[in-house]
PDB file of C-alpha atoms and ligand atoms in Angstrom:
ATOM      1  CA  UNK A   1     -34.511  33.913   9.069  1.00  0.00           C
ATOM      2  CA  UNK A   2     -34.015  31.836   6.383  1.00  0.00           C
ATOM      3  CA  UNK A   3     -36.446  31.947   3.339  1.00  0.00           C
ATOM      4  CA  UNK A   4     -36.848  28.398   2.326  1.00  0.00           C
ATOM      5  CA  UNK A   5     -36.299  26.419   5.650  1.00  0.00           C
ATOM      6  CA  UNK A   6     -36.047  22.207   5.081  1.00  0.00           C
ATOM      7  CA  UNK A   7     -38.829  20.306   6.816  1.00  0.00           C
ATOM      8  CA  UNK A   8     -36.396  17.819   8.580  1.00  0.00           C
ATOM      9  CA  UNK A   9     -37.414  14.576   9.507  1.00  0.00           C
ATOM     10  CA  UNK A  10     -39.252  13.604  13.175  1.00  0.00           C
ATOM     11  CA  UNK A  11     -39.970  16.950  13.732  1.00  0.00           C
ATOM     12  CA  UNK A  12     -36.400  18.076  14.336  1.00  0.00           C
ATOM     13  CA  UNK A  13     -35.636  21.832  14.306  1.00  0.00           C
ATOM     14  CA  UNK A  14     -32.027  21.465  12.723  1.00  0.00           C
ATOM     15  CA  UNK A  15     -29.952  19.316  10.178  1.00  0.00           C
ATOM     16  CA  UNK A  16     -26.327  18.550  11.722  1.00  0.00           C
ATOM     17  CA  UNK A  17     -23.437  17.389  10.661  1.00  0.00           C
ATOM     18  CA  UNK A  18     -20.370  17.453  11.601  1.00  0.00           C
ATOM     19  CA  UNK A  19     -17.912  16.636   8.534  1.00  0.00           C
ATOM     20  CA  UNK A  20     -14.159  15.804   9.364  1.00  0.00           C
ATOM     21  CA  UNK A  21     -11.750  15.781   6.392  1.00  0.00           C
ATOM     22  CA  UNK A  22      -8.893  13.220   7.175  1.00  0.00           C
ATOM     23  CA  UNK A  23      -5.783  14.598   5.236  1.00  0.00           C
ATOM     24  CA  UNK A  24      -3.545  13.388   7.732  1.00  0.00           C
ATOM     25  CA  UNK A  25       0.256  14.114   6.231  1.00  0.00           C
ATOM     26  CA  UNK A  26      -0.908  14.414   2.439  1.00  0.00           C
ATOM     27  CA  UNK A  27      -0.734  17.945   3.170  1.00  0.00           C
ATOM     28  CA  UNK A  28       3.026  18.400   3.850  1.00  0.00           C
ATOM     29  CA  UNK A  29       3.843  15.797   0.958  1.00  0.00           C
ATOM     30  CA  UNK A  30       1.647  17.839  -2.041  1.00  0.00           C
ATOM     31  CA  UNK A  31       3.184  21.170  -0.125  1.00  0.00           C
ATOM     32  CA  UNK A  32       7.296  20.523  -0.075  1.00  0.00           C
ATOM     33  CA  UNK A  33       7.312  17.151  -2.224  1.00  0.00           C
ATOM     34  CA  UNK A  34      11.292  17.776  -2.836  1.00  0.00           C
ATOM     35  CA  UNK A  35      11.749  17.000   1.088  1.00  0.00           C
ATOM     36  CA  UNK A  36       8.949  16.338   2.870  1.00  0.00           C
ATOM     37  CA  UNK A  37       9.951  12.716   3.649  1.00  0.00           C
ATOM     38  CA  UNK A  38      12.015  14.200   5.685  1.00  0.00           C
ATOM     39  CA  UNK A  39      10.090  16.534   7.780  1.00  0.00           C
ATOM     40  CA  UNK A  40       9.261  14.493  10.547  1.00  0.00           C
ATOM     41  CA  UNK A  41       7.288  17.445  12.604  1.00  0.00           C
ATOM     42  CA  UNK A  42       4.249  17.713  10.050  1.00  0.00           C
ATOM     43  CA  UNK A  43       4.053  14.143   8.917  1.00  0.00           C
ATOM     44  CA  UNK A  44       3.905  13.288  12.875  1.00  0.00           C
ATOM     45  CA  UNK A  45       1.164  15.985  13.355  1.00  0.00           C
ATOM     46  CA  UNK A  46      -0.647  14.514  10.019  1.00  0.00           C
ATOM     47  CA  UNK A  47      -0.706  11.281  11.397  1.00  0.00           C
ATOM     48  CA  UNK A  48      -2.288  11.798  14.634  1.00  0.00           C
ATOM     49  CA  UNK A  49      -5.182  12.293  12.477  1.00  0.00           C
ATOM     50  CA  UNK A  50      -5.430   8.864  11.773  1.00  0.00           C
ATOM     51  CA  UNK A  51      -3.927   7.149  14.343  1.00  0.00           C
ATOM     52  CA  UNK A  52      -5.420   8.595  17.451  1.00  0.00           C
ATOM     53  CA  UNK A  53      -7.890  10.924  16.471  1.00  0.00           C
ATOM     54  CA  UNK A  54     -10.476   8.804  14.761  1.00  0.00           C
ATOM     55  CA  UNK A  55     -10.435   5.776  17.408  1.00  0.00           C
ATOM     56  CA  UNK A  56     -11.632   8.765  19.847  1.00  0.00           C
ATOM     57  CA  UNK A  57     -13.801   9.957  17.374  1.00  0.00           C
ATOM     58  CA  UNK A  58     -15.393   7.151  16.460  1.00  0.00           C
ATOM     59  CA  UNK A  59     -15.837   5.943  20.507  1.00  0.00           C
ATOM     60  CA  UNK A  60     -17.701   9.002  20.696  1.00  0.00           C
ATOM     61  CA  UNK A  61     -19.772   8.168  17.621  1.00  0.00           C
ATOM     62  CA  UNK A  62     -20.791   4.819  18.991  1.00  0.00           C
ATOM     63  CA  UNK A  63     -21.250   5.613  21.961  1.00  0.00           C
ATOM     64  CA  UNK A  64     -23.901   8.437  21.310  1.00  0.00           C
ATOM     65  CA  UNK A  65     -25.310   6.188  18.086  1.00  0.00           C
ATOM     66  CA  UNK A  66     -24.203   8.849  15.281  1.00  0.00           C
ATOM     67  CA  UNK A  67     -23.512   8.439  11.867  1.00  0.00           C
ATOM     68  CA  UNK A  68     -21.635  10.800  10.312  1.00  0.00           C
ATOM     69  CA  UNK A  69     -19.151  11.862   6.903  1.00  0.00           C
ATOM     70  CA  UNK A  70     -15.560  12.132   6.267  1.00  0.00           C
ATOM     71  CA  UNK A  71     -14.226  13.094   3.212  1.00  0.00           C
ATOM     72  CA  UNK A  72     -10.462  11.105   2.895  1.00  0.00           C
ATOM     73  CA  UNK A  73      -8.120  12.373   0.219  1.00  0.00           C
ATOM     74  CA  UNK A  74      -7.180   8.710  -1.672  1.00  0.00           C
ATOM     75  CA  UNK A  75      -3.596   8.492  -1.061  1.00  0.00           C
ATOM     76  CA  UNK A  76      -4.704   8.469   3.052  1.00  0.00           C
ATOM     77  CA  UNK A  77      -7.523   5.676   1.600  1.00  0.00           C
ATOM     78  CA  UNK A  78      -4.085   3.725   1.241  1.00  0.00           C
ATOM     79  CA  UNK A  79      -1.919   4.377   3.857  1.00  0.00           C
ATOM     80  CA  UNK A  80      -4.447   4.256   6.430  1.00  0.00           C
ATOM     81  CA  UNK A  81      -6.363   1.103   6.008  1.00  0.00           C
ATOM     82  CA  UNK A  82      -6.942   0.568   9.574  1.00  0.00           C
ATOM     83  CA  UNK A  83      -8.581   3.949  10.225  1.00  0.00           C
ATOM     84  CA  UNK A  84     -10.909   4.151   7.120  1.00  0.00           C
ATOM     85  CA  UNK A  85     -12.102   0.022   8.073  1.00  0.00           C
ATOM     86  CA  UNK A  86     -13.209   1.231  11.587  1.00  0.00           C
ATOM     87  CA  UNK A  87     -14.808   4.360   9.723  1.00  0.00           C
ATOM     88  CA  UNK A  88     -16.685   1.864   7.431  1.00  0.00           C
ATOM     89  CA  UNK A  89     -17.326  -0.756   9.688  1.00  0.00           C
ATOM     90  CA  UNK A  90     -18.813   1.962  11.793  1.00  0.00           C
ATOM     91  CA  UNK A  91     -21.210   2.761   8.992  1.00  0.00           C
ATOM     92  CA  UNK A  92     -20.312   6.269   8.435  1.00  0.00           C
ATOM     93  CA  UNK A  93     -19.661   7.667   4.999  1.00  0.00           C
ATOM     94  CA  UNK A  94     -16.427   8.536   2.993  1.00  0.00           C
ATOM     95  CA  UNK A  95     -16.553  11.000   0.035  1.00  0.00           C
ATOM     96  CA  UNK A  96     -14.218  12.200  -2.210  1.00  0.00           C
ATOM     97  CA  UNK A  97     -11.202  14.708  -1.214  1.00  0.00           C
ATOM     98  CA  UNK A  98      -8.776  14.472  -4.283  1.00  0.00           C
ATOM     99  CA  UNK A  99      -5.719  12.541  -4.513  1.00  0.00           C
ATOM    100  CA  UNK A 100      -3.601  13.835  -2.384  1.00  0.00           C
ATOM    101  CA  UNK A 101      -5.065  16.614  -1.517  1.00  0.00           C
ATOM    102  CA  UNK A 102      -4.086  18.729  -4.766  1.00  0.00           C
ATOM    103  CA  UNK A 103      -5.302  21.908  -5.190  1.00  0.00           C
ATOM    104  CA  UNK A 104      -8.005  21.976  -8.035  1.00  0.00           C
ATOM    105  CA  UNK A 105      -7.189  25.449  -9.083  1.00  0.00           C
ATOM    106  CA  UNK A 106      -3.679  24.604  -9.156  1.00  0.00           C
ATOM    107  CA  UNK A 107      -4.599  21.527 -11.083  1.00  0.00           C
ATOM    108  CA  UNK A 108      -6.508  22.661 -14.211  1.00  0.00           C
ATOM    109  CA  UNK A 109      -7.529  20.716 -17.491  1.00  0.00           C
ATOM    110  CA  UNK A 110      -5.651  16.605 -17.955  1.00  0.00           C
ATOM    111  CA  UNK A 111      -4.311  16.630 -14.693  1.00  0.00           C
ATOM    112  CA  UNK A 112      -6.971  17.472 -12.634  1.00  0.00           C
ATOM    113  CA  UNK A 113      -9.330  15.357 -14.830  1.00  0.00           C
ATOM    114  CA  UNK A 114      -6.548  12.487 -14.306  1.00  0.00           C
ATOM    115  CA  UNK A 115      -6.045  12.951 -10.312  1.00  0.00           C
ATOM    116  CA  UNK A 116      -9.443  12.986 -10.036  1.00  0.00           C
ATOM    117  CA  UNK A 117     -10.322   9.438 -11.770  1.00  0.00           C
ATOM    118  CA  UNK A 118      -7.225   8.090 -10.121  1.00  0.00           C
ATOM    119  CA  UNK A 119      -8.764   8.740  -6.890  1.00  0.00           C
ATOM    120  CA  UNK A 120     -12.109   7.611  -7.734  1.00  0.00           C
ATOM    121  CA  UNK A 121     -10.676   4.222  -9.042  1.00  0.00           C
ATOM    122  CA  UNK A 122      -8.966   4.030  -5.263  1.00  0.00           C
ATOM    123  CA  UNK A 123     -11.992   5.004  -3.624  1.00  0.00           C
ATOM    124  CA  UNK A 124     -14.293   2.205  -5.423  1.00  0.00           C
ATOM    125  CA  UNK A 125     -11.485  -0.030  -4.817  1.00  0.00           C
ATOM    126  CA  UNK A 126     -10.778   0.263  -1.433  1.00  0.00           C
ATOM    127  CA  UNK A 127     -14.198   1.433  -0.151  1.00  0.00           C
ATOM    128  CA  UNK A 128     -16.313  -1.098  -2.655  1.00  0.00           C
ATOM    129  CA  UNK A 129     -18.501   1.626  -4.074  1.00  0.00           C
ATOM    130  CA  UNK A 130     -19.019   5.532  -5.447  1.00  0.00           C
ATOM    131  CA  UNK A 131     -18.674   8.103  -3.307  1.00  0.00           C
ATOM    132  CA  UNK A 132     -21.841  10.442  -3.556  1.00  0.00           C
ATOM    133  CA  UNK A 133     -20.528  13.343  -2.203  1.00  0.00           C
ATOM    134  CA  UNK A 134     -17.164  15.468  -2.732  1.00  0.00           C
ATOM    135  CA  UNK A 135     -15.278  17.630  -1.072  1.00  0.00           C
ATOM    136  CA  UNK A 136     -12.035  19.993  -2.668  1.00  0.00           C
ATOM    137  CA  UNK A 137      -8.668  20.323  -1.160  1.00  0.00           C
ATOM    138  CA  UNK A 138      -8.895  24.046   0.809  1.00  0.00           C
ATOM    139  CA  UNK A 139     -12.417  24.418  -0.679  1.00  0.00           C
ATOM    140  CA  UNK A 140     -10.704  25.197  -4.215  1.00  0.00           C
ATOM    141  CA  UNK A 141     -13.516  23.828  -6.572  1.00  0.00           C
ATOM    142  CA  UNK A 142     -12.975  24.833 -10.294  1.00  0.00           C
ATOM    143  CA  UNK A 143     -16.462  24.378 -12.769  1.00  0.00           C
ATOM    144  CA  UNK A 144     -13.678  21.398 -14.292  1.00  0.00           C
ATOM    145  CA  UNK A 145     -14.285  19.457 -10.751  1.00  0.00           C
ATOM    146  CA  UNK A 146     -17.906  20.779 -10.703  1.00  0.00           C
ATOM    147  CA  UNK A 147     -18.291  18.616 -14.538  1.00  0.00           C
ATOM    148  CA  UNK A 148     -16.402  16.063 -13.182  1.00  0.00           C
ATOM    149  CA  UNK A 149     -18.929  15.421 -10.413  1.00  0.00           C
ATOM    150  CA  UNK A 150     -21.807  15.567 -12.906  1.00  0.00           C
ATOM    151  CA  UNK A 151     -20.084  13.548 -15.341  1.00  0.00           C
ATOM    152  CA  UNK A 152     -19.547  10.999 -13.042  1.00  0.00           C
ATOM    153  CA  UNK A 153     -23.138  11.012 -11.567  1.00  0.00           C
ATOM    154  CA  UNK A 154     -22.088  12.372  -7.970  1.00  0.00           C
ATOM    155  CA  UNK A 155     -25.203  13.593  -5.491  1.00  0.00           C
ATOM    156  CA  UNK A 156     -23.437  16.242  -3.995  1.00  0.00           C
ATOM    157  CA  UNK A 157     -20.521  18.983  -3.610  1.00  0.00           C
ATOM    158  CA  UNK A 158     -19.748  19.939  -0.072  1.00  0.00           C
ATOM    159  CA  UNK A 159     -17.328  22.838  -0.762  1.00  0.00           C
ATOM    160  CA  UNK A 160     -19.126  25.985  -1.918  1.00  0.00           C
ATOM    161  CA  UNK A 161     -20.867  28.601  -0.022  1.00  0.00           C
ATOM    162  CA  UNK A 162     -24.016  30.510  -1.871  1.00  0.00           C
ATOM    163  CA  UNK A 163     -26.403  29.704   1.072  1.00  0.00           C
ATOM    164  CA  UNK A 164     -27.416  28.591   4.536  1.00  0.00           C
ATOM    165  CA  UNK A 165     -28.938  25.478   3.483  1.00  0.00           C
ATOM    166  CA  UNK A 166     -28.525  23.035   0.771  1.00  0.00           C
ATOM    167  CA  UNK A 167     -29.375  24.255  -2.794  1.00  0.00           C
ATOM    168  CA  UNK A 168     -29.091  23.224  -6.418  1.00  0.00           C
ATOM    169  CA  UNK A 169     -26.640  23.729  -8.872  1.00  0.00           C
ATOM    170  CA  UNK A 170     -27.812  23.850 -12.616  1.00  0.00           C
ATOM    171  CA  UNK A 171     -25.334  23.491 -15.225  1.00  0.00           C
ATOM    172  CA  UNK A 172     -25.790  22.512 -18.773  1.00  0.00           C
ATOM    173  CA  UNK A 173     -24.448  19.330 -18.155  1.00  0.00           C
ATOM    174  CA  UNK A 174     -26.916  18.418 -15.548  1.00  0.00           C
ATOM    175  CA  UNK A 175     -27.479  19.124 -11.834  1.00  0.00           C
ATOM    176  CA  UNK A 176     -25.548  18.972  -8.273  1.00  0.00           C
ATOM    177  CA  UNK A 177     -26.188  19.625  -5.046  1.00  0.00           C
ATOM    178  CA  UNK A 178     -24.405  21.670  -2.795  1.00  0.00           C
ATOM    179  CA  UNK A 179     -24.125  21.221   0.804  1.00  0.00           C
ATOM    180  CA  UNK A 180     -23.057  24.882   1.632  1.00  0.00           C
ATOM    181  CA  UNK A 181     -19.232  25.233   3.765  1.00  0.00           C
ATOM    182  CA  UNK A 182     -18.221  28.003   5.426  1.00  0.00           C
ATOM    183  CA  UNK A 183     -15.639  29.348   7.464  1.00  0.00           C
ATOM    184  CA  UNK A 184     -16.936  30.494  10.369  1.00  0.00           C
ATOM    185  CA  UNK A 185     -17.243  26.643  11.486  1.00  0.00           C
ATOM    186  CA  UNK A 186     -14.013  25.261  10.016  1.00  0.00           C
ATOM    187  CA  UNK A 187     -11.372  24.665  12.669  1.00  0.00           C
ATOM    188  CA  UNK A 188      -8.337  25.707  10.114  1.00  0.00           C
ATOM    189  CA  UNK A 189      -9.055  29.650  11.634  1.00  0.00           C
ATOM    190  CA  UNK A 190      -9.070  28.566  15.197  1.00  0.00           C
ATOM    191  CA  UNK A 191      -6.716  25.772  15.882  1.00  0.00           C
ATOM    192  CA  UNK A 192      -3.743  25.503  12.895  1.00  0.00           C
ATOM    193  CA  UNK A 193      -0.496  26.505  12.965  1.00  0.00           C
ATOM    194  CA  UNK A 194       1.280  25.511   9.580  1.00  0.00           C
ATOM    195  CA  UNK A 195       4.200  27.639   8.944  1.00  0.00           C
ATOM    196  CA  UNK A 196       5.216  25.022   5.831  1.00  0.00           C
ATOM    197  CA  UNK A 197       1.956  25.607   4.237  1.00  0.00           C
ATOM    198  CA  UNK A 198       2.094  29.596   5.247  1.00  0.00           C
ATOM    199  CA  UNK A 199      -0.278  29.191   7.521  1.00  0.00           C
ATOM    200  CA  UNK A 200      -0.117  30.391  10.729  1.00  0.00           C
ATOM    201  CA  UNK A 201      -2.847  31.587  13.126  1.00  0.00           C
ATOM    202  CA  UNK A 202      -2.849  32.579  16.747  1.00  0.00           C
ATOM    203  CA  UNK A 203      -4.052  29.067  18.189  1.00  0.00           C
ATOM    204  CA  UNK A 204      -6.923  29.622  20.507  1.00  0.00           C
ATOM    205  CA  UNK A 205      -8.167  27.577  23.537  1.00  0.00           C
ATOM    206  CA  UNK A 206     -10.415  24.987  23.277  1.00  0.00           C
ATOM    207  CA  UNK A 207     -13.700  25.946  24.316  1.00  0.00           C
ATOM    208  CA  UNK A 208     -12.844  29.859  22.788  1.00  0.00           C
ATOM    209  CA  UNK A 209     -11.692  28.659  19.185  1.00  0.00           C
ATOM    210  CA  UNK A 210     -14.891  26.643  19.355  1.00  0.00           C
ATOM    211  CA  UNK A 211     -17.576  29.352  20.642  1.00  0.00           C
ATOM    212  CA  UNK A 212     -18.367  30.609  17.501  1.00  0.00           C
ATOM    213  CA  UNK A 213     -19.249  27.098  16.306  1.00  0.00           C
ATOM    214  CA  UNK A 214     -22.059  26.803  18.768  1.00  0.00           C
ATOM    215  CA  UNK A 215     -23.084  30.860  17.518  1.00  0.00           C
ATOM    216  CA  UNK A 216     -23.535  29.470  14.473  1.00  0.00           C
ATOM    217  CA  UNK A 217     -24.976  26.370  15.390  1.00  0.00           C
ATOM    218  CA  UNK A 218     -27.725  28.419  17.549  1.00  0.00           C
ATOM    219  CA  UNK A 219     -28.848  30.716  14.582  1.00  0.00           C
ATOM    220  CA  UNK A 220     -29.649  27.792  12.747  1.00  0.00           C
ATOM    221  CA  UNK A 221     -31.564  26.360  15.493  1.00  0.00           C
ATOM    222  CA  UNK A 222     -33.692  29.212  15.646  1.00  0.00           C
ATOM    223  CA  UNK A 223     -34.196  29.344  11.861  1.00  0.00           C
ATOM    224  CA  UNK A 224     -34.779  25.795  10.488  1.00  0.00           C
ATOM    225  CA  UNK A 225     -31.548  25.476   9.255  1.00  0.00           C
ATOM    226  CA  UNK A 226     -28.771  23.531   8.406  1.00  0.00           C
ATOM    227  CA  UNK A 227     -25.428  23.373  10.784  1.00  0.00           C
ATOM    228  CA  UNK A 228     -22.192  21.508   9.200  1.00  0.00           C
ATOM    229  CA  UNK A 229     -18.975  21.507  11.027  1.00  0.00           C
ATOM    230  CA  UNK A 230     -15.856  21.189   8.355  1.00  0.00           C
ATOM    231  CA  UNK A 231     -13.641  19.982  10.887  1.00  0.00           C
ATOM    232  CA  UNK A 232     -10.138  17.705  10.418  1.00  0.00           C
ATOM    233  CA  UNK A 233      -8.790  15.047  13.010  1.00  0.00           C
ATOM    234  CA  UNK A 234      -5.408  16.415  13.925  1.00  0.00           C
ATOM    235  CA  UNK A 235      -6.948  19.638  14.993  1.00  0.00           C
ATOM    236  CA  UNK A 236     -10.761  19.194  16.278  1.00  0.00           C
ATOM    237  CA  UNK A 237      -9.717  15.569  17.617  1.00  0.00           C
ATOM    238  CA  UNK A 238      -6.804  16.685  19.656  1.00  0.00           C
ATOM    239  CA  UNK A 239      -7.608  15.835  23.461  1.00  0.00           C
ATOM    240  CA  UNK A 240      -9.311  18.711  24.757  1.00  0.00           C
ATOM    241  CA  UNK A 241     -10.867  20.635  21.815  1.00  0.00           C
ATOM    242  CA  UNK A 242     -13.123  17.184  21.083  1.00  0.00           C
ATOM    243  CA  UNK A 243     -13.825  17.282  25.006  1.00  0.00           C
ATOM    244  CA  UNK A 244     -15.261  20.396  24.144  1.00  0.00           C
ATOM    245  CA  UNK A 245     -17.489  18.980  20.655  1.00  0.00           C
ATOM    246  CA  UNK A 246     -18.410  15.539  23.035  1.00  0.00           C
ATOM    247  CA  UNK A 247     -19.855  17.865  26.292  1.00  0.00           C
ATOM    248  CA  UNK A 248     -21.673  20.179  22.950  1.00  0.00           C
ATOM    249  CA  UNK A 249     -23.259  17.559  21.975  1.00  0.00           C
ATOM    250  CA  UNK A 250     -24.301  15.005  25.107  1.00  0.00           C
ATOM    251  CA  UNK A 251     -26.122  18.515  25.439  1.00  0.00           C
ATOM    252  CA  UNK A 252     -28.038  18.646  22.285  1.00  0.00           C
ATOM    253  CA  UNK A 253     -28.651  15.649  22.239  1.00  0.00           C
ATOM    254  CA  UNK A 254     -30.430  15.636  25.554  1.00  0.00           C
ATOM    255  CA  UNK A 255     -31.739  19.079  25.093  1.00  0.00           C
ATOM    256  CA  UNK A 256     -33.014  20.188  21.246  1.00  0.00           C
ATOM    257  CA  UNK A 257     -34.304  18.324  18.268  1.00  0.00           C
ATOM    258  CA  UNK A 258     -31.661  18.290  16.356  1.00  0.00           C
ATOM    259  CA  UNK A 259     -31.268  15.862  13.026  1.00  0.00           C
ATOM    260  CA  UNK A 260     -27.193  14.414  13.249  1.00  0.00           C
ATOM    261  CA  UNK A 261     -27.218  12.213   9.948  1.00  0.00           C
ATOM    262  CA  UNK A 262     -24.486  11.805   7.091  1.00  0.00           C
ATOM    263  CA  UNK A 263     -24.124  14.498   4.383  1.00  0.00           C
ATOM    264  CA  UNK A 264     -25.261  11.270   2.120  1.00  0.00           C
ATOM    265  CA  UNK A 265     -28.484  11.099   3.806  1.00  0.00           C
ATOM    266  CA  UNK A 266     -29.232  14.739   4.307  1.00  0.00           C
ATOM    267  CA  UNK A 267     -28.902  14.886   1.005  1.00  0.00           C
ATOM    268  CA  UNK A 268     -31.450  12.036  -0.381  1.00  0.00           C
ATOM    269  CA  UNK A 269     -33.558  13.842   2.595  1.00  0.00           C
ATOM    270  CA  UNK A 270     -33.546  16.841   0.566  1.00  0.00           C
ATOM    271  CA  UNK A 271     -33.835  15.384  -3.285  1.00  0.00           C
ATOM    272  CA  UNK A 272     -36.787  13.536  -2.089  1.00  0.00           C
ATOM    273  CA  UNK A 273     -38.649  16.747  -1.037  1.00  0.00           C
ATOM    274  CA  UNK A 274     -37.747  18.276  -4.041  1.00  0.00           C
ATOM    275  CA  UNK A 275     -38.625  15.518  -6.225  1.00  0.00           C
ATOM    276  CA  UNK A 276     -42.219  15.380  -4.394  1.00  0.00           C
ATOM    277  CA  UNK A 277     -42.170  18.952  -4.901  1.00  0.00           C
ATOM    278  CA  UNK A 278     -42.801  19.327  -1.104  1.00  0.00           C
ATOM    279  CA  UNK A 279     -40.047  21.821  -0.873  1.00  0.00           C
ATOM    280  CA  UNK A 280     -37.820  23.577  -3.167  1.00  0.00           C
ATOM    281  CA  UNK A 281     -34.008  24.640  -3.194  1.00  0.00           C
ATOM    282  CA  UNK A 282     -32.597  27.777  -4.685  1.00  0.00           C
ATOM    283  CA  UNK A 283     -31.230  26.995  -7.682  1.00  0.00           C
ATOM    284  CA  UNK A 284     -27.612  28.715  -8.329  1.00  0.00           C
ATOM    285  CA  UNK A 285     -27.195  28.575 -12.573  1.00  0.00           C
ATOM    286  CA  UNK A 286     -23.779  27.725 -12.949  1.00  0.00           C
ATOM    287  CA  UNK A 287     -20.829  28.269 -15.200  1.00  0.00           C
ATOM    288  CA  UNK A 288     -20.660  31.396 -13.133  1.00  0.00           C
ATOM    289  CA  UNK A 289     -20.179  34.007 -15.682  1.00  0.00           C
ATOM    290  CA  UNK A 290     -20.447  32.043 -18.520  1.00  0.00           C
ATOM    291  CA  UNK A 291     -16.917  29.893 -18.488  1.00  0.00           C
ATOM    292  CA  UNK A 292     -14.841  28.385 -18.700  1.00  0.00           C
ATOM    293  CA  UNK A 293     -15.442  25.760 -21.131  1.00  0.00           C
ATOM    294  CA  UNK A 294     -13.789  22.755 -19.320  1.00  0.00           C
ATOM    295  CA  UNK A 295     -11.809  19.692 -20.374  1.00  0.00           C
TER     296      UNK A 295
HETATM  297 ZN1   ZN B   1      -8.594  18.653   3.238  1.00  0.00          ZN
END
């Protein structure tokens, strides 16, 4: 059970969404910088990502009428126009995902305050407007990001994991929602095999690597809950592991009341109900023991 389940809109017994995080080849170029030009292996399997993952992705989305969220690290905002236009033109959202994919923890005090205004500025310019919602590079946020996001009037973090459902973040600074990760439905344990980034799992098949998604999925059916999928094109959009997601969900779809909607709007869902005082998060009190004071 869950104690504080979310009265979801129409009636519908679960909040979905899956999230995709489009870091294409930033990852080999923030992990080997001295010669990653010239690795041709991960840059190609980067940008299948962009290049033939998200048209399938995006068919699917159309064709089923979702909207969902992708969370674009800013240096792939720029060398993947075409992709992120068909994302927006779709009407899905983009947040936040760093620069280029830098590690926050890695990246404390000026520079991780700089990176992360540099890729805000790209992201307004590109994309038009804010992001509301963020989401760190390998989940890595530091209370320096989590300031940063208040600071710059964000609605939401999508990287931590104190709960099953979405719950509020009280600093001194103000507040911030969370829309709770974890990693029992992130493909990165299933499906990658990274040996530059020392990272190397046993890749699984399809429809196995995938099962415990739909576990999770069906516990939070049964409770009121709140199912996110942190999921990345050049894994979950290869050819037969999103034949798997498409069959999932032509079947909920047809089958359950389920609520598919943008992190964005699951999260105005949410404020609203707390603001009418209709329903009410649990509040996490953050700096977590009592630091660090942050630049
Ligand atoms: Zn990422």
């Amino acid at each position: 059970m869950i104690r504080n389940p979310i009265p979801w809109p129409d009636g519908a017994q679960c909040a979905c969404a899956i999230t995709f995080d489009m870091d294409a080849d930033s990852l080999i170029h923030i992990a080997r910088p001295a010669d990653s030009h010239d690795r041709l292996y991960p840059i190609s399997m980067g940008r299948y990502g962009p290049l033939v993952a998200i048209p399938r992705i995006l068919a699917t989305y159309r064709r089923l009428g979702l909207k969902q969220s992708f969370f674009i690290p800013a240096w792939c905002l720029e060398r993947y126009p075409e992709a992120v236009e068909a994302i927006l033109s779709d009407g899905h959202e983009i947040g936040h995902h760093g620069l280029i994919h830098e590690d926050p923890v890695e990246t404390r005090g000026a520079a991780q305050r700089e990176a992360f205004e540099k890729a805000l500025a790209i992201h307004e310019k590109i994309i038009g407007r804010k992001p509301k919602g963020y989401r760190a590079p390998v989940y890595n946020v530091t209370q320096q990001v989590i300031d940063l996001l208040v600071e710059h009037r964000f609605s939401y973090d999508s990287s931590l994991m104190a709960d099953d459902v979405p719950y509020l973040m009280k600093m001194p600074k103000g507040d911030l929602w969370e829309m709770p990760v974890h990693w029992g439905t992130d493909d990165w344990p299933p499906f990658a095999h990274y040996a530059e980034i020392d990272y190397m799992m046993p890749v699984r098949a399809p429809s196995d690597g995938l099962k415990g998604f739909w576990e999770e999925f069906e516990a939070h059916y049964e409770a009121g809950g709140f199912f996110i999928m942190v999921v990345h094109p050049f894994l979950t959009g290869r050819l037969a592991r999103w034949r798997e997601v498409e069959k999932w969900l032509e079947s909920v779809l047809h089958e359950r009341k389920v609520w598919f909607a943008p992190l964005g709007t699951i999260h105005d869902h949410v404020a609203r109900l707390h603001a009418a005082g209709t329903w009410n998060p649990r509040i996490e009190p953050l700096p977590y023991f009592g630091g660090p004071v942050t630049v």
